[in-house]
């Protein structure tokens, strides 16, 4: 075997517990050795790591057909200039999994300045926002493309930005990729499939494993530890034990990564199909203690209703139940609110007579904590405000009882919910995690009743546009005053009047305003 090749040893076993593949990567001289435990059934389906089934061939061909003739044309342009080009990473992985492919990533041995020269006159548009990291973006027709120079990148112990060094071969470039399932490529224009690190085997096994030692990979870019949890959430894959071990040992290393990069990975994890799995990995490995410390702290709190062993489990269940109610795809604001809605409980815990535990005003404290944490993670101000507001309001419904609220109270609920009302409905329903089916059904019926009342009032009174029956000009005319703070106070009085009594007519509103003003003297 030539230097740098891979030797695959298949060890026959009678069974693999829970169908979990356990792989270990060794090295003898320059050869990578992979030892895989397999059953006879596995042997019939695996063959060798690089062997593509007809379905895989079709997937690669279908992927390339989407960008052909653009991809092949681009490959010929690079070849004529004396350079290599390959489609790489996520698009290849997703095509083999049968998932939708949106972004198209290419890699080449040409340096960024040379890439610009090669695509000059071929691309319809070019942008260089990522050129300092070796990436050139371009557009050709309807296709948006990113081309990155072969590279290796790593952090020094004090840096928050990667150090970029250019490589010279596709195999070396694939070696520095985060995981083996992302270290596959298709050369252009010849469509040769390249898989030097066994990514195809890992796809079949639904396994997240690094091309080399996980300690080396995570040392190069600590964000990859969060990315491992994110792929668990997105793809439903399990993590190689060596990866989990390295994540646990190196969790503190994540502190050198910028808040913006951490935020983006957390958001992608939360927006995945199974965020509970990814979040559990973060907590179990100690990464959550570094980037979202409020979450593991919930493990210390016993739910006051004793529905779960702790508030942490309750919060993950609320997250899943909120996701089940989504109507137009993943909703980051709703998911963040569901995850964080009870983070104020550790600070508000109190023991009362009879051994009960209370968390009075935890929604107010939690809203403040949510604002602080999301701000530290550099979330946009509107996301911070919306999530914090939902956390603050998530208990409001429980004052409704069995329907004792007046129409005035319902109007205030609508006003306070504002543009978040639909999300508040979902969060409130998700927060019911009791195992008592009768109690759960009663709570659902009560909230159904509240939503019916909201719908009726909105139809009758256009509460989405709720405002006093008198405007600022009316106030000044009736009270004989000019613009100033007193007009604002009068407006607030009229708004409260509108919420309390509904539409009473302009004459009645003017009379009430005059009476209120006389009492202000």
PDB file of N, CA and C in Angstrom, residues 72-85 108-111 113-120 122 188-189:
ATOM      1  N   UNK A  72     -19.159  21.343 -14.012  1.00  0.00           N
ATOM      2  CA  UNK A  72     -18.159  20.780 -14.927  1.00  0.00           C
ATOM      3  C   UNK A  72     -17.440  21.877 -15.690  1.00  0.00           C
ATOM      4  N   UNK A  73     -18.183  22.900 -16.059  1.00  0.00           N
ATOM      5  CA  UNK A  73     -17.561  24.018 -16.773  1.00  0.00           C
ATOM      6  C   UNK A  73     -16.532  24.702 -15.886  1.00  0.00           C
ATOM      7  N   UNK A  74     -16.884  24.901 -14.617  1.00  0.00           N
ATOM      8  CA  UNK A  74     -15.957  25.507 -13.681  1.00  0.00           C
ATOM      9  C   UNK A  74     -14.736  24.606 -13.475  1.00  0.00           C
ATOM     10  N   UNK A  75     -14.982  23.285 -13.394  1.00  0.00           N
ATOM     11  CA  UNK A  75     -13.874  22.350 -13.258  1.00  0.00           C
ATOM     12  C   UNK A  75     -12.925  22.417 -14.433  1.00  0.00           C
ATOM     13  N   UNK A  76     -13.479  22.549 -15.650  1.00  0.00           N
ATOM     14  CA  UNK A  76     -12.630  22.645 -16.855  1.00  0.00           C
ATOM     15  C   UNK A  76     -11.841  23.950 -16.855  1.00  0.00           C
ATOM     16  N   UNK A  77     -12.478  25.033 -16.370  1.00  0.00           N
ATOM     17  CA  UNK A  77     -11.776  26.322 -16.308  1.00  0.00           C
ATOM     18  C   UNK A  77     -10.568  26.214 -15.387  1.00  0.00           C
ATOM     19  N   UNK A  78     -10.751  25.565 -14.238  1.00  0.00           N
ATOM     20  CA  UNK A  78      -9.636  25.411 -13.301  1.00  0.00           C
ATOM     21  C   UNK A  78      -8.580  24.462 -13.871  1.00  0.00           C
ATOM     22  N   UNK A  79      -9.033  23.377 -14.512  1.00  0.00           N
ATOM     23  CA  UNK A  79      -8.079  22.421 -15.078  1.00  0.00           C
ATOM     24  C   UNK A  79      -7.231  23.069 -16.166  1.00  0.00           C
ATOM     25  N   UNK A  80      -7.863  23.874 -17.013  1.00  0.00           N
ATOM     26  CA  UNK A  80      -7.114  24.534 -18.087  1.00  0.00           C
ATOM     27  C   UNK A  80      -6.107  25.538 -17.525  1.00  0.00           C
ATOM     28  N   UNK A  81      -6.376  26.013 -16.309  1.00  0.00           N
ATOM     29  CA  UNK A  81      -5.451  26.939 -15.665  1.00  0.00           C
ATOM     30  C   UNK A  81      -4.394  26.204 -14.847  1.00  0.00           C
ATOM     31  N   UNK A  82      -4.462  24.850 -14.874  1.00  0.00           N
ATOM     32  CA  UNK A  82      -3.475  24.050 -14.175  1.00  0.00           C
ATOM     33  C   UNK A  82      -3.780  23.806 -12.714  1.00  0.00           C
ATOM     34  N   UNK A  83      -5.065  23.874 -12.334  1.00  0.00           N
ATOM     35  CA  UNK A  83      -5.435  23.704 -10.925  1.00  0.00           C
ATOM     36  C   UNK A  83      -6.541  22.669 -10.754  1.00  0.00           C
ATOM     37  N   UNK A  84      -6.627  22.113  -9.547  1.00  0.00           N
ATOM     38  CA  UNK A  84      -7.637  21.127  -9.198  1.00  0.00           C
ATOM     39  C   UNK A  84      -8.901  21.824  -8.672  1.00  0.00           C
ATOM     40  N   UNK A  85     -10.032  21.125  -8.755  1.00  0.00           N
ATOM     41  CA  UNK A  85     -11.289  21.626  -8.187  1.00  0.00           C
ATOM     42  C   UNK A  85     -12.128  20.426  -7.777  1.00  0.00           C
ATOM     43  N   UNK A 108      -9.957  23.928  -3.825  1.00  0.00           N
ATOM     44  CA  UNK A 108      -8.972  23.948  -4.909  1.00  0.00           C
ATOM     45  C   UNK A 108      -7.570  24.150  -4.348  1.00  0.00           C
ATOM     46  N   UNK A 109      -6.576  23.810  -5.160  1.00  0.00           N
ATOM     47  CA  UNK A 109      -5.200  24.095  -4.757  1.00  0.00           C
ATOM     48  C   UNK A 109      -4.782  25.515  -5.109  1.00  0.00           C
ATOM     49  N   UNK A 110      -5.626  26.232  -5.860  1.00  0.00           N
ATOM     50  CA  UNK A 110      -5.309  27.612  -6.224  1.00  0.00           C
ATOM     51  C   UNK A 110      -5.503  28.532  -5.030  1.00  0.00           C
ATOM     52  N   UNK A 111      -4.576  29.471  -4.838  1.00  0.00           N
ATOM     53  CA  UNK A 111      -4.702  30.452  -3.767  1.00  0.00           C
ATOM     54  C   UNK A 111      -5.761  31.494  -4.125  1.00  0.00           C
ATOM     55  N   UNK A 113      -5.974  34.708  -4.593  1.00  0.00           N
ATOM     56  CA  UNK A 113      -5.678  35.665  -5.663  1.00  0.00           C
ATOM     57  C   UNK A 113      -5.735  34.984  -7.025  1.00  0.00           C
ATOM     58  N   UNK A 114      -5.279  33.736  -7.063  1.00  0.00           N
ATOM     59  CA  UNK A 114      -5.316  32.975  -8.308  1.00  0.00           C
ATOM     60  C   UNK A 114      -6.754  32.594  -8.663  1.00  0.00           C
ATOM     61  N   UNK A 115      -7.558  32.274  -7.655  1.00  0.00           N
ATOM     62  CA  UNK A 115      -8.978  31.975  -7.903  1.00  0.00           C
ATOM     63  C   UNK A 115      -9.644  33.166  -8.580  1.00  0.00           C
ATOM     64  N   UNK A 116      -9.373  34.366  -8.080  1.00  0.00           N
ATOM     65  CA  UNK A 116      -9.958  35.572  -8.667  1.00  0.00           C
ATOM     66  C   UNK A 116      -9.546  35.712 -10.128  1.00  0.00           C
ATOM     67  N   UNK A 117      -8.308  35.397 -10.438  1.00  0.00           N
ATOM     68  CA  UNK A 117      -7.840  35.476 -11.825  1.00  0.00           C
ATOM     69  C   UNK A 117      -8.556  34.444 -12.694  1.00  0.00           C
ATOM     70  N   UNK A 118      -8.721  33.225 -12.186  1.00  0.00           N
ATOM     71  CA  UNK A 118      -9.318  32.144 -12.968  1.00  0.00           C
ATOM     72  C   UNK A 118     -10.790  32.419 -13.280  1.00  0.00           C
ATOM     73  N   UNK A 119     -11.541  32.936 -12.295  1.00  0.00           N
ATOM     74  CA  UNK A 119     -12.980  33.134 -12.503  1.00  0.00           C
ATOM     75  C   UNK A 119     -13.299  34.482 -13.139  1.00  0.00           C
ATOM     76  N   UNK A 120     -12.300  35.329 -13.298  1.00  0.00           N
ATOM     77  CA  UNK A 120     -12.512  36.624 -13.935  1.00  0.00           C
ATOM     78  C   UNK A 120     -13.002  36.417 -15.369  1.00  0.00           C
ATOM     79  N   UNK A 122     -15.536  34.647 -16.139  1.00  0.00           N
ATOM     80  CA  UNK A 122     -16.434  33.482 -16.130  1.00  0.00           C
ATOM     81  C   UNK A 122     -17.608  33.712 -15.190  1.00  0.00           C
ATOM     82  N   UNK A 188     -13.795  17.458  -9.946  1.00  0.00           N
ATOM     83  CA  UNK A 188     -14.386  17.982 -11.174  1.00  0.00           C
ATOM     84  C   UNK A 188     -13.271  18.301 -12.170  1.00  0.00           C
ATOM     85  N   UNK A 189     -13.558  18.091 -13.472  1.00  0.00           N
ATOM     86  CA  UNK A 189     -14.856  17.702 -14.032  1.00  0.00           C
ATOM     87  C   UNK A 189     -15.082  16.194 -14.121  1.00  0.00           C
TER      88      UNK A 189
END
